[in-house]
Coordinates of C-alpha atoms and ligand atoms in Angstrom, one line a residue:
M1 CA 22.7 -8.7 1.7
E2 CA 25.7 -8.7 3.9
N3 CA 25.2 -7.4 7.5
I4 CA 21.6 -6.6 7.0
R5 CA 19.3 -7.8 9.8
N6 CA 16.2 -5.6 9.8
I7 CA 14.5 -4.6 6.6
V8 CA 11.5 -2.4 6.0
I9 CA 9.9 -2.7 2.5
L10 CA 7.4 -0.1 1.3
T11 CA 5.3 -1.0 -1.6
G12 CA 2.9 1.0 -3.8
A13 CA 0.6 0.5 -6.8
G14 CA 3.5 -0.3 -9.1
I15 CA 4.0 -3.7 -7.6
S16 CA 0.5 -4.7 -8.5
A17 CA 0.5 -3.1 -12.0
E18 CA 1.6 -6.3 -13.8
S19 CA -1.2 -8.1 -12.0
G20 CA -3.6 -5.9 -13.9
I21 CA -4.5 -3.5 -11.1
D22 CA -4.5 0.2 -12.2
T23 CA -1.9 2.5 -10.7
F24 CA -2.9 6.0 -9.7
R25 CA -0.7 8.4 -11.6
S26 CA 0.4 6.8 -14.8
E27 CA -1.6 7.8 -17.9
G28 CA -5.0 6.3 -17.8
G29 CA -4.5 5.6 -14.1
L30 CA -7.3 5.5 -11.6
W31 CA -7.3 9.2 -10.5
E32 CA -7.6 10.4 -14.1
Q33 CA -11.0 8.8 -14.4
H34 CA -12.0 10.4 -11.1
R35 CA -10.7 13.6 -9.4
V36 CA -9.0 12.6 -6.2
E37 CA -11.0 15.2 -4.3
D38 CA -14.2 13.5 -5.4
V39 CA -13.5 9.9 -4.4
A40 CA -10.7 9.6 -1.9
T41 CA -11.6 12.2 0.7
P42 CA -14.1 12.3 3.6
E43 CA -15.5 15.5 2.0
G44 CA -16.0 13.7 -1.3
F45 CA -17.8 10.9 0.6
A46 CA -20.1 13.3 2.4
R47 CA -20.8 15.2 -0.9
D48 CA -21.6 12.2 -3.0
P49 CA -21.5 8.9 -1.1
D50 CA -23.0 6.9 -4.0
L51 CA -20.1 8.0 -6.4
V52 CA -17.5 7.0 -3.8
L53 CA -19.2 3.7 -2.9
R54 CA -19.5 2.7 -6.5
F55 CA -15.8 3.7 -7.1
Y56 CA -14.7 1.4 -4.3
D57 CA -17.2 -1.4 -5.2
M58 CA -15.8 -1.5 -8.7
R59 CA -12.2 -1.8 -7.4
R60 CA -13.1 -4.3 -4.6
E61 CA -14.7 -6.5 -7.2
S62 CA -11.9 -6.1 -9.7
I63 CA -9.0 -7.0 -7.3
Q64 CA -10.8 -10.4 -6.6
T65 CA -10.2 -11.4 -10.2
K66 CA -6.4 -10.5 -10.1
Q67 CA -3.5 -12.7 -9.2
P68 CA -0.2 -12.0 -7.4
N69 CA 2.8 -11.6 -9.8
P70 CA 6.4 -12.7 -9.4
A71 CA 7.2 -9.6 -7.4
H72 CA 4.7 -10.4 -4.7
E73 CA 5.8 -14.0 -4.7
A74 CA 9.5 -13.0 -4.3
L75 CA 8.7 -10.8 -1.3
A76 CA 6.6 -13.5 0.2
R77 CA 9.5 -15.9 -0.1
L78 CA 11.8 -13.3 1.5
D79 CA 9.3 -12.7 4.3
R80 CA 9.0 -16.5 5.1
E81 CA 12.7 -17.1 5.0
W82 CA 14.3 -13.9 6.4
S83 CA 14.0 -14.4 10.2
D84 CA 15.2 -18.1 10.0
R85 CA 18.1 -17.0 7.8
T86 CA 19.3 -14.0 9.7
G87 CA 17.4 -13.8 13.1
G88 CA 16.4 -10.3 11.9
N89 CA 13.0 -8.7 11.1
L90 CA 11.3 -8.0 7.8
L91 CA 8.2 -5.8 7.5
I92 CA 6.2 -5.1 4.3
V93 CA 4.5 -1.7 4.7
T94 CA 2.1 -1.4 1.8
Q95 CA 0.2 1.6 0.6
N96 CA -1.9 -0.8 -1.5
V97 CA -5.4 -1.8 -0.5
D98 CA -5.4 -5.0 -2.5
D99 CA -4.6 -8.4 -0.9
L100 CA -2.0 -9.7 -3.3
H101 CA 0.9 -9.7 -0.8
E102 CA -1.2 -12.0 1.5
R103 CA -2.3 -14.2 -1.4
A104 CA 1.3 -14.6 -2.5
G105 CA 2.0 -16.0 1.1
A106 CA 3.5 -13.0 2.9
N107 CA 2.7 -12.8 6.6
R108 CA 4.1 -9.6 8.0
V109 CA 2.1 -7.1 5.8
L110 CA 1.0 -3.7 7.2
H111 CA -1.7 -1.9 5.2
M112 CA -1.1 1.7 6.1
H113 CA -3.8 2.9 3.8
G114 CA -6.4 0.2 4.7
Q115 CA -7.8 -2.6 2.7
H116 CA -10.5 -3.0 0.0
L117 CA -11.7 -6.3 1.5
N118 CA -12.6 -4.7 4.8
A119 CA -15.6 -2.5 5.6
W120 CA -15.6 0.0 8.5
C121 CA -18.8 0.8 10.4
T122 CA -19.0 4.5 11.1
M123 CA -21.6 3.7 13.8
C124 CA -19.8 1.1 16.0
D125 CA -16.3 1.6 14.6
T126 CA -15.7 -2.1 14.0
R127 CA -14.1 -3.5 10.8
S128 CA -15.3 -6.6 9.1
T129 CA -14.1 -8.6 6.1
W130 CA -16.3 -7.5 3.2
R131 CA -16.1 -8.8 -0.4
G132 CA -19.4 -7.6 -1.8
P133 CA -20.7 -4.1 -2.8
L134 CA -21.5 -1.4 -0.2
I135 CA -23.7 0.7 -2.6
D136 CA -26.9 -1.0 -1.3
R137 CA -26.0 0.1 2.3
P138 CA -25.9 -3.4 3.8
A139 CA -26.2 -3.7 7.6
C140 CA -23.0 -3.8 9.7
P141 CA -22.5 -7.4 10.9
E142 CA -21.7 -6.1 14.4
C143 CA -24.4 -3.5 15.2
G144 CA -26.9 -4.0 12.4
V145 CA -26.9 -0.4 11.3
A146 CA -26.4 0.5 7.6
A147 CA -23.4 2.6 8.2
L148 CA -20.5 0.8 6.4
R149 CA -17.8 2.7 4.4
P150 CA -14.7 1.4 2.7
D151 CA -11.9 0.7 5.2
V152 CA -9.5 2.8 3.2
V153 CA -7.5 5.8 4.4
W154 CA -8.6 8.9 2.4
F155 CA -6.6 12.1 2.0
G156 CA -6.6 14.0 5.3
E157 CA -7.2 10.9 7.3
M158 CA -4.5 9.3 9.6
P159 CA -2.8 6.3 8.1
Y160 CA -2.9 3.1 10.1
R161 CA -0.2 1.9 12.6
M162 CA 2.2 4.9 12.1
D163 CA 3.9 4.2 15.5
E164 CA 4.6 0.6 14.4
I165 CA 6.0 1.8 11.1
Y166 CA 8.3 4.5 12.7
G167 CA 9.4 1.9 15.2
A168 CA 10.4 -0.5 12.4
L169 CA 12.2 2.3 10.5
R170 CA 14.2 3.1 13.7
Q171 CA 15.5 -0.5 13.7
A172 CA 16.0 -0.8 9.9
D173 CA 19.4 -1.5 8.4
L174 CA 17.8 -1.4 4.9
F175 CA 14.8 0.5 3.6
V176 CA 13.5 -0.7 0.2
S177 CA 10.8 1.2 -1.8
I178 CA 9.0 -0.7 -4.5
G179 CA 6.5 0.6 -7.1
T180 CA 5.6 3.9 -5.6
S181 CA 5.8 7.4 -7.1
G182 CA 6.7 9.1 -3.8
A183 CA 3.8 11.4 -4.3
V184 CA 1.8 10.7 -1.1
Y185 CA 2.9 11.5 2.5
P186 CA 3.7 10.4 5.1
A187 CA 4.8 7.3 3.1
A188 CA 6.9 9.4 0.7
G189 CA 8.9 10.7 3.6
F190 CA 9.9 7.2 5.0
V191 CA 13.1 7.1 2.9
Q192 CA 14.3 10.4 4.4
D193 CA 13.5 9.1 7.9
A194 CA 15.3 5.8 7.2
R195 CA 18.4 7.6 5.9
E196 CA 18.5 10.0 8.9
L197 CA 18.3 6.9 11.1
G198 CA 21.3 5.3 9.3
A199 CA 19.7 2.8 7.1
R200 CA 20.8 1.9 3.5
T201 CA 18.1 2.9 1.0
L202 CA 17.1 1.1 -2.2
E203 CA 14.5 2.1 -4.8
L204 CA 13.1 -0.6 -7.1
N205 CA 10.7 1.1 -9.6
L206 CA 9.8 1.4 -13.3
E207 CA 11.4 4.8 -13.4
P208 CA 12.9 7.3 -10.9
S209 CA 10.3 8.4 -8.4
Q210 CA 9.8 11.9 -7.0
G211 CA 12.0 10.8 -4.1
S212 CA 14.7 9.1 -6.1
R213 CA 17.4 11.6 -4.9
W214 CA 17.1 10.2 -1.4
F215 CA 18.0 6.6 -2.3
T216 CA 21.6 5.5 -2.1
E217 CA 20.9 2.6 -4.5
A218 CA 18.3 2.1 -7.3
R219 CA 17.3 -0.5 -9.9
Y220 CA 14.8 0.4 -12.6
G221 CA 12.5 -1.9 -14.6
P222 CA 9.2 -3.8 -14.2
A223 CA 8.7 -5.1 -10.6
S224 CA 8.1 -8.7 -11.8
H225 CA 11.7 -8.7 -13.1
I226 CA 13.7 -6.6 -10.8
V227 CA 12.2 -7.7 -7.5
P228 CA 12.9 -11.4 -7.9
Q229 CA 16.4 -10.5 -9.1
W230 CA 17.0 -8.4 -6.0
V231 CA 15.6 -11.1 -3.7
E232 CA 17.7 -13.9 -5.2
Ligands
LIG1 C1 -2.1 12.3 6.5 C2 -6.1 5.0 -0.3 C3 -1.9 13.2 8.7 C4 -7.3 5.3 -1.2 C5 -4.5 6.7 -0.6 C6 3.1 16.1 4.3 C7 3.0 15.3 5.5 C8 1.9 14.6 5.8 C9 0.8 14.7 5.0 C10 0.8 15.5 3.9 C11 2.0 16.2 3.5 N1 1.7 16.9 2.4 C12 0.5 16.6 2.0 C13 -0.1 15.8 2.9 C14 -1.5 15.3 2.8 C15 -1.7 14.1 1.9 C16 -0.7 14.0 0.8 O1 0.3 13.3 0.8 N2 -1.1 14.6 -0.4 C17 -0.3 14.5 -1.6 C18 -1.2 14.4 -2.8 C19 0.6 15.7 -1.6 N3 -1.5 12.9 2.8 C20 -2.6 12.4 3.5 O2 -3.6 13.0 3.5 C21 -2.4 11.2 4.3 N4 -2.8 11.4 5.7 O3 -1.2 13.0 6.0 O4 -2.6 12.4 7.8 C22 -0.6 12.6 9.1 C23 0.6 13.2 8.8 C24 1.8 12.7 9.2 C25 1.8 11.4 9.9 C26 0.6 10.8 10.1 C27 -0.6 11.4 9.7 C28 -3.2 10.1 3.8 C29 -2.8 9.6 2.4 C30 -3.5 8.4 2.0 C31 -4.4 8.6 0.9 N5 -5.0 7.4 0.4 N6 -5.0 5.5 -1.0 C32 -7.3 4.4 -2.4 O5 -6.4 3.6 -2.6 O6 -8.3 4.5 -3.1 S1 -3.2 7.3 -1.4 C33 -2.9 6.5 -2.9 O7 -1.7 7.0 -3.4 C34 -2.7 5.0 -2.7 O8 -2.6 4.5 -1.4 C35 -1.3 4.8 -3.3 O9 -0.7 3.8 -2.7 C36 -0.7 6.1 -3.0 C37 0.6 6.4 -3.6 O10 0.5 6.1 -5.0 P1 1.5 5.0 -5.5 O11 1.2 3.7 -4.8 O12 2.9 5.5 -5.5 O13 0.9 4.8 -7.0 P2 1.3 5.8 -8.2 O14 0.4 5.5 -9.3 O15 1.4 7.2 -7.7 O16 2.8 5.4 -8.6 C38 3.0 4.1 -9.1 C39 4.5 4.0 -9.3 O17 4.8 2.6 -9.7 C40 5.1 4.9 -10.3 O18 6.3 5.4 -9.8 C41 5.4 4.0 -11.5 O19 6.5 4.4 -12.2 C42 5.6 2.7 -10.9 N7 5.3 1.5 -11.7 C43 4.2 1.4 -12.6 N8 4.3 0.2 -13.1 C44 5.3 -0.5 -12.6 C45 5.9 0.4 -11.6 N9 7.0 0.0 -10.9 C46 7.4 -1.3 -11.1 N10 6.9 -2.2 -12.0 C47 5.8 -1.8 -12.7 N11 5.3 -2.7 -13.6

């Protein structure tokens, strides 16, 4: 990766697919078993909190039985070595709410859509690490009120740390998108932002995404194969 110093890598559900975590929009994916409007929106939560809490309890429990795959491991290696090797920056911005990047050893991971293993107290606004179910309305560890929801960004809610992401995109020489359909904004727009800001753009995916026309380079195939090949 000649004269590349600063990299922003965006990952989506496709990077965790080979770890056995359902993606969202492939056949049999998560949303098909539930209408998005019912489970990943504040309105859905207000309408039927038990349905939403059970949906997230099932996924929070499931991800704890999964392991990182060679794609997560290759990105973790790159994350650990990059700044020593080049003096540049590398940031992994993930839309995923699993913790497989961290468990593979990556340090600079930004969960723009939140994390399954956190709970957010709607009473005192604090976030706590949370591995168990929320369906039984446990008390918030901070304020003691039974007001915990998944710390996951639903449709219509503001993704986390957008300023930090746009700041990194402004510095990026290379923007890489891995395992995402390019269906959800603002993440799906990052490739256009990166391009307008002069970065090279690379898509690593199973097949062309909805935004594939914006990428100057692309490699297609399973992430556990093409990501380690790209990192080497
Ligand atoms: C917001 C958490 C205001 C929940 C999720 C324009 C601008 C801004 C907003 C909008 C806009 N137009 C519409 C909107 C509103 C909306 C939106 O985008 N709607 C869509 C449906 C049109 N966006 C929002 O509401 C966002 N908030 O806009 O706030 C704002 C505006 C600007 C700036 C700041 C704020 C909030 C969106 C967050 C919603 N929450 N997740 C949960 O996880 O339960 S979204 C959900 O979809 C996941 O986070 C997921 O990451 C994301 C995207 O899906 P993918 O990760 O791409 O997964 P998918 O299944 O779709 O695709 C998998 C891909 O992997 C495929 O391409 C497949 O080919 C590939 N693949 C499969 N297997 C493999 C593989 N690749 C490699 N190897 C394999 N083995």
